[in-house]
PDB file of N, CA and C in Angstrom:
ATOM      1  N   MET A1167     -38.475 -14.864  52.919  1.00 42.00           N
ATOM      2  CA  MET A1167     -37.172 -15.271  52.421  1.00 42.00           C
ATOM      3  C   MET A1167     -36.093 -14.635  53.278  1.00 42.00           C
ATOM      4  N   ASN A1168     -35.165 -15.432  53.715  1.00 43.00           N
ATOM      5  CA  ASN A1168     -34.050 -14.957  54.513  1.00 43.00           C
ATOM      6  C   ASN A1168     -32.902 -14.639  53.575  1.00 43.00           C
ATOM      7  N   ARG A1169     -32.564 -13.379  53.445  1.00 43.00           N
ATOM      8  CA  ARG A1169     -31.482 -12.976  52.536  1.00 43.00           C
ATOM      9  C   ARG A1169     -30.309 -12.487  53.360  1.00 43.00           C
ATOM     10  N   LEU A1170     -29.200 -13.092  53.169  1.00 42.00           N
ATOM     11  CA  LEU A1170     -27.985 -12.673  53.841  1.00 42.00           C
ATOM     12  C   LEU A1170     -27.049 -12.075  52.814  1.00 42.00           C
ATOM     13  N   SER A1171     -26.616 -10.894  53.065  1.00 43.00           N
ATOM     14  CA  SER A1171     -25.663 -10.268  52.170  1.00 43.00           C
ATOM     15  C   SER A1171     -24.500  -9.754  53.006  1.00 43.00           C
ATOM     16  N   PHE A1172     -23.333 -10.211  52.726  1.00 42.00           N
ATOM     17  CA  PHE A1172     -22.158  -9.804  53.467  1.00 42.00           C
ATOM     18  C   PHE A1172     -21.386  -8.840  52.585  1.00 42.00           C
ATOM     19  N   ASP A1173     -21.836  -7.582  52.602  1.00 44.00           N
ATOM     20  CA  ASP A1173     -21.214  -6.593  51.737  1.00 44.00           C
ATOM     21  C   ASP A1173     -20.018  -5.913  52.383  1.00 44.00           C
ATOM     22  N   ASP A1174     -19.870  -6.057  53.707  1.00 40.00           N
ATOM     23  CA  ASP A1174     -18.741  -5.370  54.312  1.00 40.00           C
ATOM     24  C   ASP A1174     -17.437  -6.054  53.900  1.00 40.00           C
ATOM     25  N   GLU A1175     -16.411  -5.276  53.930  1.00 41.00           N
ATOM     26  CA  GLU A1175     -15.129  -5.744  53.407  1.00 41.00           C
ATOM     27  C   GLU A1175     -14.545  -6.908  54.205  1.00 41.00           C
ATOM     28  N   ASP A1176     -14.968  -7.070  55.461  1.00 41.00           N
ATOM     29  CA  ASP A1176     -14.442  -8.156  56.273  1.00 41.00           C
ATOM     30  C   ASP A1176     -14.848  -9.521  55.747  1.00 41.00           C
ATOM     31  N   TYR A1177     -15.974  -9.626  55.040  1.00 38.00           N
ATOM     32  CA  TYR A1177     -16.410 -10.938  54.591  1.00 38.00           C
ATOM     33  C   TYR A1177     -15.770 -11.352  53.270  1.00 38.00           C
ATOM     34  N   TYR A1178     -15.183 -10.404  52.558  1.00 41.00           N
ATOM     35  CA  TYR A1178     -14.452 -10.777  51.348  1.00 41.00           C
ATOM     36  C   TYR A1178     -13.348 -11.721  51.771  1.00 41.00           C
ATOM     37  N   PHE A1179     -13.197 -12.814  51.067  1.00 46.00           N
ATOM     38  CA  PHE A1179     -12.140 -13.722  51.479  1.00 46.00           C
ATOM     39  C   PHE A1179     -10.948 -13.568  50.562  1.00 46.00           C
ATOM     40  N   GLN A1180      -9.819 -13.592  51.188  1.00 45.00           N
ATOM     41  CA  GLN A1180      -8.554 -13.590  50.484  1.00 45.00           C
ATOM     42  C   GLN A1180      -7.726 -14.707  51.073  1.00 45.00           C
ATOM     43  N   ILE A1181      -7.119 -15.474  50.243  1.00 43.00           N
ATOM     44  CA  ILE A1181      -6.247 -16.524  50.740  1.00 43.00           C
ATOM     45  C   ILE A1181      -4.940 -15.853  51.117  1.00 43.00           C
ATOM     46  N   ASN A1182      -4.687 -15.811  52.387  1.00 46.00           N
ATOM     47  CA  ASN A1182      -3.503 -15.166  52.916  1.00 46.00           C
ATOM     48  C   ASN A1182      -2.279 -15.977  52.517  1.00 46.00           C
ATOM     49  N   GLU A1183      -1.470 -15.422  51.663  1.00 45.00           N
ATOM     50  CA  GLU A1183      -0.340 -16.169  51.127  1.00 45.00           C
ATOM     51  C   GLU A1183       0.664 -16.558  52.203  1.00 45.00           C
ATOM     52  N   ALA A1184       0.794 -15.767  53.255  1.00 41.00           N
ATOM     53  CA  ALA A1184       1.748 -16.093  54.306  1.00 41.00           C
ATOM     54  C   ALA A1184       1.301 -17.320  55.097  1.00 41.00           C
ATOM     55  N   LEU A1185      -0.008 -17.456  55.341  1.00 42.00           N
ATOM     56  CA  LEU A1185      -0.518 -18.559  56.136  1.00 42.00           C
ATOM     57  C   LEU A1185      -1.038 -19.713  55.302  1.00 42.00           C
ATOM     58  N   GLU A1186      -1.639 -19.424  54.191  1.00 55.00           N
ATOM     59  CA  GLU A1186      -2.311 -20.433  53.388  1.00 55.00           C
ATOM     60  C   GLU A1186      -1.772 -20.462  51.972  1.00 55.00           C
ATOM     61  N   ASP A1187      -0.458 -20.394  51.821  1.00 62.00           N
ATOM     62  CA  ASP A1187       0.121 -20.268  50.496  1.00 62.00           C
ATOM     63  C   ASP A1187      -0.153 -21.463  49.597  1.00 62.00           C
ATOM     64  N   ASP A1188      -0.558 -22.586  50.183  1.00 74.00           N
ATOM     65  CA  ASP A1188      -0.821 -23.770  49.379  1.00 74.00           C
ATOM     66  C   ASP A1188      -2.305 -24.150  49.401  1.00 74.00           C
ATOM     67  N   LYS A1189      -3.179 -23.250  49.849  1.00 83.00           N
ATOM     68  CA  LYS A1189      -4.603 -23.565  49.970  1.00 83.00           C
ATOM     69  C   LYS A1189      -5.413 -22.806  48.927  1.00 83.00           C
ATOM     70  N   GLN A1190      -6.515 -23.436  48.535  1.00 86.00           N
ATOM     71  CA  GLN A1190      -7.440 -22.794  47.618  1.00 86.00           C
ATOM     72  C   GLN A1190      -8.863 -23.186  47.990  1.00 86.00           C
ATOM     73  N   PHE A1191      -9.793 -22.263  47.789  1.00 88.00           N
ATOM     74  CA  PHE A1191     -11.194 -22.514  48.060  1.00 88.00           C
ATOM     75  C   PHE A1191     -11.787 -23.239  46.861  1.00 88.00           C
ATOM     76  N   VAL A1192     -12.497 -24.341  47.110  1.00 92.00           N
ATOM     77  CA  VAL A1192     -13.034 -25.166  46.036  1.00 92.00           C
ATOM     78  C   VAL A1192     -14.515 -25.396  46.287  1.00 92.00           C
ATOM     79  N   LEU A1193     -15.311 -25.226  45.256  1.00 93.00           N
ATOM     80  CA  LEU A1193     -16.745 -25.518  45.287  1.00 93.00           C
ATOM     81  C   LEU A1193     -16.979 -26.705  44.367  1.00 93.00           C
ATOM     82  N   ILE A1194     -17.592 -27.771  44.907  1.00 95.00           N
ATOM     83  CA  ILE A1194     -17.849 -28.986  44.134  1.00 95.00           C
ATOM     84  C   ILE A1194     -19.360 -29.149  44.012  1.00 95.00           C
ATOM     85  N   ILE A1195     -19.845 -29.191  42.786  1.00 95.00           N
ATOM     86  CA  ILE A1195     -21.271 -29.343  42.516  1.00 95.00           C
ATOM     87  C   ILE A1195     -21.445 -30.582  41.655  1.00 95.00           C
ATOM     88  N   TYR A1196     -22.424 -31.408  42.005  1.00 95.00           N
ATOM     89  CA  TYR A1196     -22.573 -32.655  41.255  1.00 95.00           C
ATOM     90  C   TYR A1196     -24.040 -33.013  41.051  1.00 95.00           C
ATOM     91  N   ASP A1197     -24.272 -33.812  40.022  1.00 93.00           N
ATOM     92  CA  ASP A1197     -25.579 -34.368  39.715  1.00 93.00           C
ATOM     93  C   ASP A1197     -25.330 -35.804  39.263  1.00 93.00           C
ATOM     94  N   ILE A1198     -25.620 -36.747  40.156  1.00 92.00           N
ATOM     95  CA  ILE A1198     -25.380 -38.159  39.880  1.00 92.00           C
ATOM     96  C   ILE A1198     -26.715 -38.885  39.991  1.00 92.00           C
ATOM     97  N   VAL A1199     -27.114 -39.584  38.937  1.00 90.00           N
ATOM     98  CA  VAL A1199     -28.433 -40.210  38.841  1.00 90.00           C
ATOM     99  C   VAL A1199     -28.566 -41.420  39.765  1.00 90.00           C
ATOM    100  N   ASP A1200     -27.598 -42.320  39.768  1.00 88.00           N
ATOM    101  CA  ASP A1200     -27.670 -43.558  40.549  1.00 88.00           C
ATOM    102  C   ASP A1200     -27.524 -43.257  42.047  1.00 88.00           C
ATOM    103  N   ASN A1201     -28.509 -43.681  42.853  1.00 92.00           N
ATOM    104  CA  ASN A1201     -28.498 -43.387  44.292  1.00 92.00           C
ATOM    105  C   ASN A1201     -27.267 -43.914  45.012  1.00 92.00           C
ATOM    106  N   LYS A1202     -26.908 -45.175  44.773  1.00 92.00           N
ATOM    107  CA  LYS A1202     -25.753 -45.761  45.459  1.00 92.00           C
ATOM    108  C   LYS A1202     -24.471 -45.003  45.124  1.00 92.00           C
ATOM    109  N   LYS A1203     -24.292 -44.701  43.853  1.00 91.00           N
ATOM    110  CA  LYS A1203     -23.092 -43.992  43.422  1.00 91.00           C
ATOM    111  C   LYS A1203     -23.074 -42.570  44.003  1.00 91.00           C
ATOM    112  N   ARG A1204     -24.236 -41.917  44.040  1.00 93.00           N
ATOM    113  CA  ARG A1204     -24.334 -40.567  44.581  1.00 93.00           C
ATOM    114  C   ARG A1204     -24.005 -40.546  46.078  1.00 93.00           C
ATOM    115  N   ILE A1205     -24.513 -41.530  46.829  1.00 94.00           N
ATOM    116  CA  ILE A1205     -24.241 -41.601  48.262  1.00 94.00           C
ATOM    117  C   ILE A1205     -22.753 -41.839  48.518  1.00 94.00           C
ATOM    118  N   LYS A1206     -22.151 -42.751  47.778  1.00 95.00           N
ATOM    119  CA  LYS A1206     -20.713 -43.021  47.927  1.00 95.00           C
ATOM    120  C   LYS A1206     -19.897 -41.770  47.604  1.00 95.00           C
ATOM    121  N   PHE A1207     -20.309 -41.070  46.537  1.00 95.00           N
ATOM    122  CA  PHE A1207     -19.597 -39.864  46.127  1.00 95.00           C
ATOM    123  C   PHE A1207     -19.688 -38.789  47.217  1.00 95.00           C
ATOM    124  N   SER A1208     -20.878 -38.589  47.769  1.00 95.00           N
ATOM    125  CA  SER A1208     -21.033 -37.560  48.796  1.00 95.00           C
ATOM    126  C   SER A1208     -20.257 -37.919  50.070  1.00 95.00           C
ATOM    127  N   LYS A1209     -20.204 -39.191  50.420  1.00 96.00           N
ATOM    128  CA  LYS A1209     -19.413 -39.620  51.574  1.00 96.00           C
ATOM    129  C   LYS A1209     -17.928 -39.357  51.341  1.00 96.00           C
ATOM    130  N   MET A1210     -17.468 -39.588  50.129  1.00 96.00           N
ATOM    131  CA  MET A1210     -16.079 -39.300  49.795  1.00 96.00           C
ATOM    132  C   MET A1210     -15.806 -37.798  49.942  1.00 96.00           C
ATOM    133  N   LEU A1211     -16.746 -36.957  49.457  1.00 97.00           N
ATOM    134  CA  LEU A1211     -16.556 -35.513  49.539  1.00 97.00           C
ATOM    135  C   LEU A1211     -16.554 -35.004  50.975  1.00 97.00           C
ATOM    136  N   GLU A1212     -17.259 -35.692  51.877  1.00 95.00           N
ATOM    137  CA  GLU A1212     -17.268 -35.285  53.281  1.00 95.00           C
ATOM    138  C   GLU A1212     -15.856 -35.323  53.878  1.00 95.00           C
ATOM    139  N   GLY A1213     -14.993 -36.115  53.305  1.00 95.00           N
ATOM    140  CA  GLY A1213     -13.606 -36.162  53.748  1.00 95.00           C
ATOM    141  C   GLY A1213     -12.789 -34.962  53.307  1.00 95.00           C
ATOM    142  N   TYR A1214     -13.330 -34.167  52.408  1.00 95.00           N
ATOM    143  CA  TYR A1214     -12.616 -33.006  51.884  1.00 95.00           C
ATOM    144  C   TYR A1214     -13.176 -31.678  52.361  1.00 95.00           C
ATOM    145  N   GLY A1215     -14.489 -31.627  52.571  1.00 94.00           N
ATOM    146  CA  GLY A1215     -15.084 -30.343  52.911  1.00 94.00           C
ATOM    147  C   GLY A1215     -16.435 -30.491  53.571  1.00 94.00           C
ATOM    148  N   LYS A1216     -17.224 -29.437  53.476  1.00 93.00           N
ATOM    149  CA  LYS A1216     -18.511 -29.359  54.145  1.00 93.00           C
ATOM    150  C   LYS A1216     -19.638 -29.259  53.114  1.00 93.00           C
ATOM    151  N   ARG A1217     -20.688 -30.043  53.350  1.00 93.00           N
ATOM    152  CA  ARG A1217     -21.865 -29.970  52.476  1.00 93.00           C
ATOM    153  C   ARG A1217     -22.590 -28.651  52.759  1.00 93.00           C
ATOM    154  N   VAL A1218     -22.894 -27.904  51.694  1.00 91.00           N
ATOM    155  CA  VAL A1218     -23.628 -26.653  51.850  1.00 91.00           C
ATOM    156  C   VAL A1218     -25.013 -26.732  51.220  1.00 91.00           C
ATOM    157  N   GLN A1219     -25.221 -27.703  50.353  1.00 91.00           N
ATOM    158  CA  GLN A1219     -26.525 -28.025  49.792  1.00 91.00           C
ATOM    159  C   GLN A1219     -26.514 -29.513  49.484  1.00 91.00           C
ATOM    160  N   LYS A1220     -27.651 -30.052  49.050  1.00 92.00           N
ATOM    161  CA  LYS A1220     -27.724 -31.502  48.816  1.00 92.00           C
ATOM    162  C   LYS A1220     -26.651 -31.994  47.869  1.00 92.00           C
ATOM    163  N   SER A1221     -26.339 -31.246  46.848  1.00 94.00           N
ATOM    164  CA  SER A1221     -25.339 -31.679  45.864  1.00 94.00           C
ATOM    165  C   SER A1221     -24.234 -30.652  45.697  1.00 94.00           C
ATOM    166  N   ALA A1222     -23.841 -30.024  46.804  1.00 95.00           N
ATOM    167  CA  ALA A1222     -22.778 -29.019  46.739  1.00 95.00           C
ATOM    168  C   ALA A1222     -21.932 -29.051  48.010  1.00 95.00           C
ATOM    169  N   PHE A1223     -20.617 -29.031  47.822  1.00 96.00           N
ATOM    170  CA  PHE A1223     -19.673 -29.012  48.929  1.00 96.00           C
ATOM    171  C   PHE A1223     -18.705 -27.847  48.748  1.00 96.00           C
ATOM    172  N   GLU A1224     -18.270 -27.274  49.865  1.00 92.00           N
ATOM    173  CA  GLU A1224     -17.217 -26.273  49.874  1.00 92.00           C
ATOM    174  C   GLU A1224     -16.028 -26.859  50.621  1.00 92.00           C
ATOM    175  N   ALA A1225     -14.820 -26.539  50.165  1.00 92.00           N
ATOM    176  CA  ALA A1225     -13.625 -27.046  50.836  1.00 92.00           C
ATOM    177  C   ALA A1225     -12.472 -26.068  50.649  1.00 92.00           C
ATOM    178  N   MET A1226     -11.569 -26.056  51.635  1.00 90.00           N
ATOM    179  CA  MET A1226     -10.315 -25.331  51.522  1.00 90.00           C
ATOM    180  C   MET A1226      -9.246 -26.408  51.407  1.00 90.00           C
ATOM    181  N   LEU A1227      -8.644 -26.540  50.221  1.00 91.00           N
ATOM    182  CA  LEU A1227      -7.752 -27.660  49.940  1.00 91.00           C
ATOM    183  C   LEU A1227      -6.335 -27.214  49.608  1.00 91.00           C
ATOM    184  N   SER A1228      -5.395 -28.020  50.043  1.00 91.00           N
ATOM    185  CA  SER A1228      -4.009 -27.831  49.611  1.00 91.00           C
ATOM    186  C   SER A1228      -3.901 -28.383  48.187  1.00 91.00           C
ATOM    187  N   SER A1229      -2.822 -28.088  47.531  1.00 90.00           N
ATOM    188  CA  SER A1229      -2.619 -28.626  46.176  1.00 90.00           C
ATOM    189  C   SER A1229      -2.606 -30.143  46.190  1.00 90.00           C
ATOM    190  N   LYS A1230      -1.986 -30.722  47.227  1.00 93.00           N
ATOM    191  CA  LYS A1230      -1.919 -32.179  47.343  1.00 93.00           C
ATOM    192  C   LYS A1230      -3.323 -32.765  47.490  1.00 93.00           C
ATOM    193  N   SER A1231      -4.160 -32.187  48.356  1.00 94.00           N
ATOM    194  CA  SER A1231      -5.533 -32.676  48.545  1.00 94.00           C
ATOM    195  C   SER A1231      -6.359 -32.480  47.283  1.00 94.00           C
ATOM    196  N   TYR A1232      -6.170 -31.340  46.630  1.00 94.00           N
ATOM    197  CA  TYR A1232      -6.905 -31.076  45.389  1.00 94.00           C
ATOM    198  C   TYR A1232      -6.557 -32.126  44.330  1.00 94.00           C
ATOM    199  N   ASN A1233      -5.276 -32.434  44.187  1.00 94.00           N
ATOM    200  CA  ASN A1233      -4.851 -33.432  43.201  1.00 94.00           C
ATOM    201  C   ASN A1233      -5.406 -34.812  43.541  1.00 94.00           C
ATOM    202  N   LYS A1234      -5.432 -35.143  44.827  1.00 96.00           N
ATOM    203  CA  LYS A1234      -5.987 -36.425  45.252  1.00 96.00           C
ATOM    204  C   LYS A1234      -7.485 -36.492  44.932  1.00 96.00           C
ATOM    205  N   LEU A1235      -8.205 -35.402  45.172  1.00 96.00           N
ATOM    206  CA  LEU A1235      -9.631 -35.339  44.837  1.00 96.00           C
ATOM    207  C   LEU A1235      -9.837 -35.541  43.347  1.00 96.00           C
ATOM    208  N   MET A1236      -9.013 -34.902  42.538  1.00 94.00           N
ATOM    209  CA  MET A1236      -9.143 -35.021  41.087  1.00 94.00           C
ATOM    210  C   MET A1236      -8.885 -36.448  40.616  1.00 94.00           C
ATOM    211  N   GLU A1237      -8.044 -37.189  41.331  1.00 93.00           N
ATOM    212  CA  GLU A1237      -7.790 -38.590  40.992  1.00 93.00           C
ATOM    213  C   GLU A1237      -8.953 -39.493  41.418  1.00 93.00           C
ATOM    214  N   GLU A1238      -9.640 -39.112  42.492  1.00 94.00           N
ATOM    215  CA  GLU A1238     -10.731 -39.942  43.006  1.00 94.00           C
ATOM    216  C   GLU A1238     -12.032 -39.798  42.223  1.00 94.00           C
ATOM    217  N   ILE A1239     -12.305 -38.650  41.681  1.00 92.00           N
ATOM    218  CA  ILE A1239     -13.589 -38.404  41.014  1.00 92.00           C
ATOM    219  C   ILE A1239     -13.889 -39.404  39.902  1.00 92.00           C
ATOM    220  N   PRO A1240     -12.942 -39.746  39.026  1.00 89.00           N
ATOM    221  CA  PRO A1240     -13.252 -40.715  37.966  1.00 89.00           C
ATOM    222  C   PRO A1240     -13.669 -42.097  38.476  1.00 89.00           C
ATOM    223  N   LYS A1241     -13.363 -42.410  39.739  1.00 89.00           N
ATOM    224  CA  LYS A1241     -13.807 -43.681  40.317  1.00 89.00           C
ATOM    225  C   LYS A1241     -15.326 -43.692  40.536  1.00 89.00           C
ATOM    226  N   TYR A1242     -15.916 -42.505  40.616  1.00 87.00           N
ATOM    227  CA  TYR A1242     -17.342 -42.379  40.896  1.00 87.00           C
ATOM    228  C   TYR A1242     -18.147 -41.925  39.673  1.00 87.00           C
ATOM    229  N   VAL A1243     -17.511 -41.136  38.820  1.00 84.00           N
ATOM    230  CA  VAL A1243     -18.202 -40.575  37.659  1.00 84.00           C
ATOM    231  C   VAL A1243     -17.303 -40.685  36.440  1.00 84.00           C
ATOM    232  N   SER A1244     -17.791 -41.329  35.417  1.00 74.00           N
ATOM    233  CA  SER A1244     -17.036 -41.459  34.181  1.00 74.00           C
ATOM    234  C   SER A1244     -16.959 -40.116  33.464  1.00 74.00           C
ATOM    235  N   VAL A1245     -15.811 -39.834  32.910  1.00 71.00           N
ATOM    236  CA  VAL A1245     -15.632 -38.603  32.127  1.00 71.00           C
ATOM    237  C   VAL A1245     -16.586 -38.597  30.934  1.00 71.00           C
ATOM    238  N   ARG A1246     -16.916 -39.768  30.434  1.00 75.00           N
ATOM    239  CA  ARG A1246     -17.777 -39.875  29.254  1.00 75.00           C
ATOM    240  C   ARG A1246     -19.257 -40.046  29.607  1.00 75.00           C
ATOM    241  N   SER A1247     -19.610 -39.897  30.879  1.00 72.00           N
ATOM    242  CA  SER A1247     -20.994 -40.084  31.312  1.00 72.00           C
ATOM    243  C   SER A1247     -21.919 -39.076  30.643  1.00 72.00           C
ATOM    244  N   THR A1248     -23.072 -39.546  30.191  1.00 82.00           N
ATOM    245  CA  THR A1248     -24.065 -38.650  29.587  1.00 82.00           C
ATOM    246  C   THR A1248     -25.160 -38.289  30.580  1.00 82.00           C
ATOM    247  N   GLU A1249     -25.199 -38.971  31.738  1.00 86.00           N
ATOM    248  CA  GLU A1249     -26.223 -38.692  32.741  1.00 86.00           C
ATOM    249  C   GLU A1249     -25.679 -37.934  33.946  1.00 86.00           C
ATOM    250  N   ASP A1250     -24.455 -38.210  34.336  1.00 90.00           N
ATOM    251  CA  ASP A1250     -23.887 -37.626  35.543  1.00 90.00           C
ATOM    252  C   ASP A1250     -22.964 -36.463  35.198  1.00 90.00           C
ATOM    253  N   SER A1251     -22.822 -35.547  36.186  1.00 90.00           N
ATOM    254  CA  SER A1251     -21.873 -34.455  35.995  1.00 90.00           C
ATOM    255  C   SER A1251     -21.308 -34.016  37.336  1.00 90.00           C
ATOM    256  N   VAL A1252     -20.067 -33.580  37.300  1.00 92.00           N
ATOM    257  CA  VAL A1252     -19.391 -32.998  38.453  1.00 92.00           C
ATOM    258  C   VAL A1252     -18.704 -31.743  37.963  1.00 92.00           C
ATOM    259  N   ARG A1253     -18.906 -30.654  38.686  1.00 93.00           N
ATOM    260  CA  ARG A1253     -18.258 -29.389  38.337  1.00 93.00           C
ATOM    261  C   ARG A1253     -17.460 -28.936  39.547  1.00 93.00           C
ATOM    262  N   ILE A1254     -16.225 -28.521  39.317  1.00 93.00           N
ATOM    263  CA  ILE A1254     -15.374 -28.029  40.392  1.00 93.00           C
ATOM    264  C   ILE A1254     -14.935 -26.616  40.039  1.00 93.00           C
ATOM    265  N   TYR A1255     -15.170 -25.707  40.981  1.00 91.00           N
ATOM    266  CA  TYR A1255     -14.770 -24.312  40.829  1.00 91.00           C
ATOM    267  C   TYR A1255     -13.645 -24.035  41.822  1.00 91.00           C
ATOM    268  N   ARG A1256     -12.500 -23.643  41.316  1.00 89.00           N
ATOM    269  CA  ARG A1256     -11.373 -23.239  42.160  1.00 89.00           C
ATOM    270  C   ARG A1256     -11.397 -21.728  42.240  1.00 89.00           C
ATOM    271  N   ILE A1257     -11.443 -21.224  43.458  1.00 83.00           N
ATOM    272  CA  ILE A1257     -11.540 -19.782  43.658  1.00 83.00           C
ATOM    273  C   ILE A1257     -10.314 -19.335  44.432  1.00 83.00           C
ATOM    274  N   THR A1258      -9.524 -18.500  43.818  1.00 74.00           N
ATOM    275  CA  THR A1258      -8.346 -17.964  44.485  1.00 74.00           C
ATOM    276  C   THR A1258      -8.437 -16.450  44.477  1.00 74.00           C
ATOM    277  N   GLY A1259      -7.697 -15.823  45.352  1.00 65.00           N
ATOM    278  CA  GLY A1259      -7.704 -14.376  45.400  1.00 65.00           C
ATOM    279  C   GLY A1259      -8.906 -13.855  46.153  1.00 65.00           C
ATOM    280  N   LYS A1260      -9.577 -12.888  45.579  1.00 63.00           N
ATOM    281  CA  LYS A1260     -10.654 -12.194  46.265  1.00 63.00           C
ATOM    282  C   LYS A1260     -11.992 -12.626  45.683  1.00 63.00           C
ATOM    283  N   GLY A1261     -12.934 -12.899  46.525  1.00 62.00           N
ATOM    284  CA  GLY A1261     -14.266 -13.290  46.096  1.00 62.00           C
ATOM    285  C   GLY A1261     -15.292 -12.837  47.115  1.00 62.00           C
ATOM    286  N   LYS A1262     -16.547 -13.118  46.845  1.00 65.00           N
ATOM    287  CA  LYS A1262     -17.599 -12.688  47.738  1.00 65.00           C
ATOM    288  C   LYS A1262     -18.687 -13.751  47.739  1.00 65.00           C
ATOM    289  N   VAL A1263     -19.237 -14.047  48.915  1.00 66.00           N
ATOM    290  CA  VAL A1263     -20.293 -15.042  49.041  1.00 66.00           C
ATOM    291  C   VAL A1263     -21.564 -14.327  49.463  1.00 66.00           C
ATOM    292  N   ILE A1264     -22.639 -14.542  48.715  1.00 68.00           N
ATOM    293  CA  ILE A1264     -23.962 -14.023  49.059  1.00 68.00           C
ATOM    294  C   ILE A1264     -24.893 -15.217  49.137  1.00 68.00           C
ATOM    295  N   SER A1265     -25.702 -15.272  50.190  1.00 68.00           N
ATOM    296  CA  SER A1265     -26.536 -16.440  50.411  1.00 68.00           C
ATOM    297  C   SER A1265     -27.978 -16.016  50.697  1.00 68.00           C
ATOM    298  N   TRP A1266     -28.930 -16.761  50.157  1.00 76.00           N
ATOM    299  CA  TRP A1266     -30.346 -16.589  50.453  1.00 76.00           C
ATOM    300  C   TRP A1266     -30.865 -17.895  51.036  1.00 76.00           C
ATOM    301  N   GLY A1267     -31.889 -17.815  51.859  1.00 71.00           N
ATOM    302  CA  GLY A1267     -32.522 -19.027  52.355  1.00 71.00           C
ATOM    303  C   GLY A1267     -31.783 -19.650  53.505  1.00 71.00           C
ATOM    304  N   ASP A1268     -32.007 -20.948  53.680  1.00 64.00           N
ATOM    305  CA  ASP A1268     -31.427 -21.692  54.776  1.00 64.00           C
ATOM    306  C   ASP A1268     -29.921 -21.707  54.646  1.00 64.00           C
ATOM    307  N   THR A1269     -29.248 -21.381  55.714  1.00 58.00           N
ATOM    308  CA  THR A1269     -27.797 -21.362  55.703  1.00 58.00           C
ATOM    309  C   THR A1269     -27.269 -22.410  56.671  1.00 58.00           C
ATOM    310  N   PRO A1270     -26.045 -22.861  56.481  1.00 55.00           N
ATOM    311  CA  PRO A1270     -25.470 -23.840  57.415  1.00 55.00           C
ATOM    312  C   PRO A1270     -25.510 -23.313  58.844  1.00 55.00           C
ATOM    313  N   GLU A1271     -25.635 -24.220  59.810  1.00 53.00           N
ATOM    314  CA  GLU A1271     -25.754 -23.831  61.206  1.00 53.00           C
ATOM    315  C   GLU A1271     -24.551 -23.051  61.706  1.00 53.00           C
ATOM    316  N   GLU A1272     -23.373 -23.421  61.290  1.00 51.00           N
ATOM    317  CA  GLU A1272     -22.190 -22.725  61.756  1.00 51.00           C
ATOM    318  C   GLU A1272     -21.753 -21.714  60.717  1.00 51.00           C
ATOM    319  N   ASP A1273     -21.161 -20.610  61.198  1.00 50.00           N
ATOM    320  CA  ASP A1273     -20.674 -19.579  60.297  1.00 50.00           C
ATOM    321  C   ASP A1273     -19.487 -20.100  59.504  1.00 50.00           C
ATOM    322  N   VAL A1274     -19.427 -19.729  58.239  1.00 51.00           N
ATOM    323  CA  VAL A1274     -18.311 -20.115  57.392  1.00 51.00           C
ATOM    324  C   VAL A1274     -17.369 -18.916  57.351  1.00 51.00           C
ATOM    325  N   ILE A1275     -16.159 -19.125  57.818  1.00 48.00           N
ATOM    326  CA  ILE A1275     -15.156 -18.061  57.808  1.00 48.00           C
ATOM    327  C   ILE A1275     -13.996 -18.550  56.973  1.00 48.00           C
ATOM    328  N   LEU A1276     -13.718 -17.840  55.917  1.00 51.00           N
ATOM    329  CA  LEU A1276     -12.624 -18.206  55.019  1.00 51.00           C
ATOM    330  C   LEU A1276     -11.462 -17.271  55.281  1.00 51.00           C
ATOM    331  N   ILE A1277     -10.312 -17.828  55.543  1.00 46.00           N
ATOM    332  CA  ILE A1277      -9.143 -17.010  55.847  1.00 46.00           C
ATOM    333  C   ILE A1277      -8.111 -17.183  54.754  1.00 46.00           C
TER     334      ILE A1277
END
């Protein structure tokens, strides 16, 4: 098992208010049963961020992009769906990423 732990203080991400005052880190996780709908949804998400697992994307979004994403999601997944789900985590301030296993080819640097 390949375990990566970035415990040093340099890997903690903070959204620098001077440079990124309108940006926020967003994690989008989804489970969509229908293949066609799932493929369309993932293609839409590729326009916002980077796939980090089969059903998970990370993105650094402005408020405008975040609001646009929130408007687009209901086109793919009904709020009342009993089979499908989409979860969005907005992370602001200080956080830490720990990863095990296969990691994306390029380093993820959050500023």
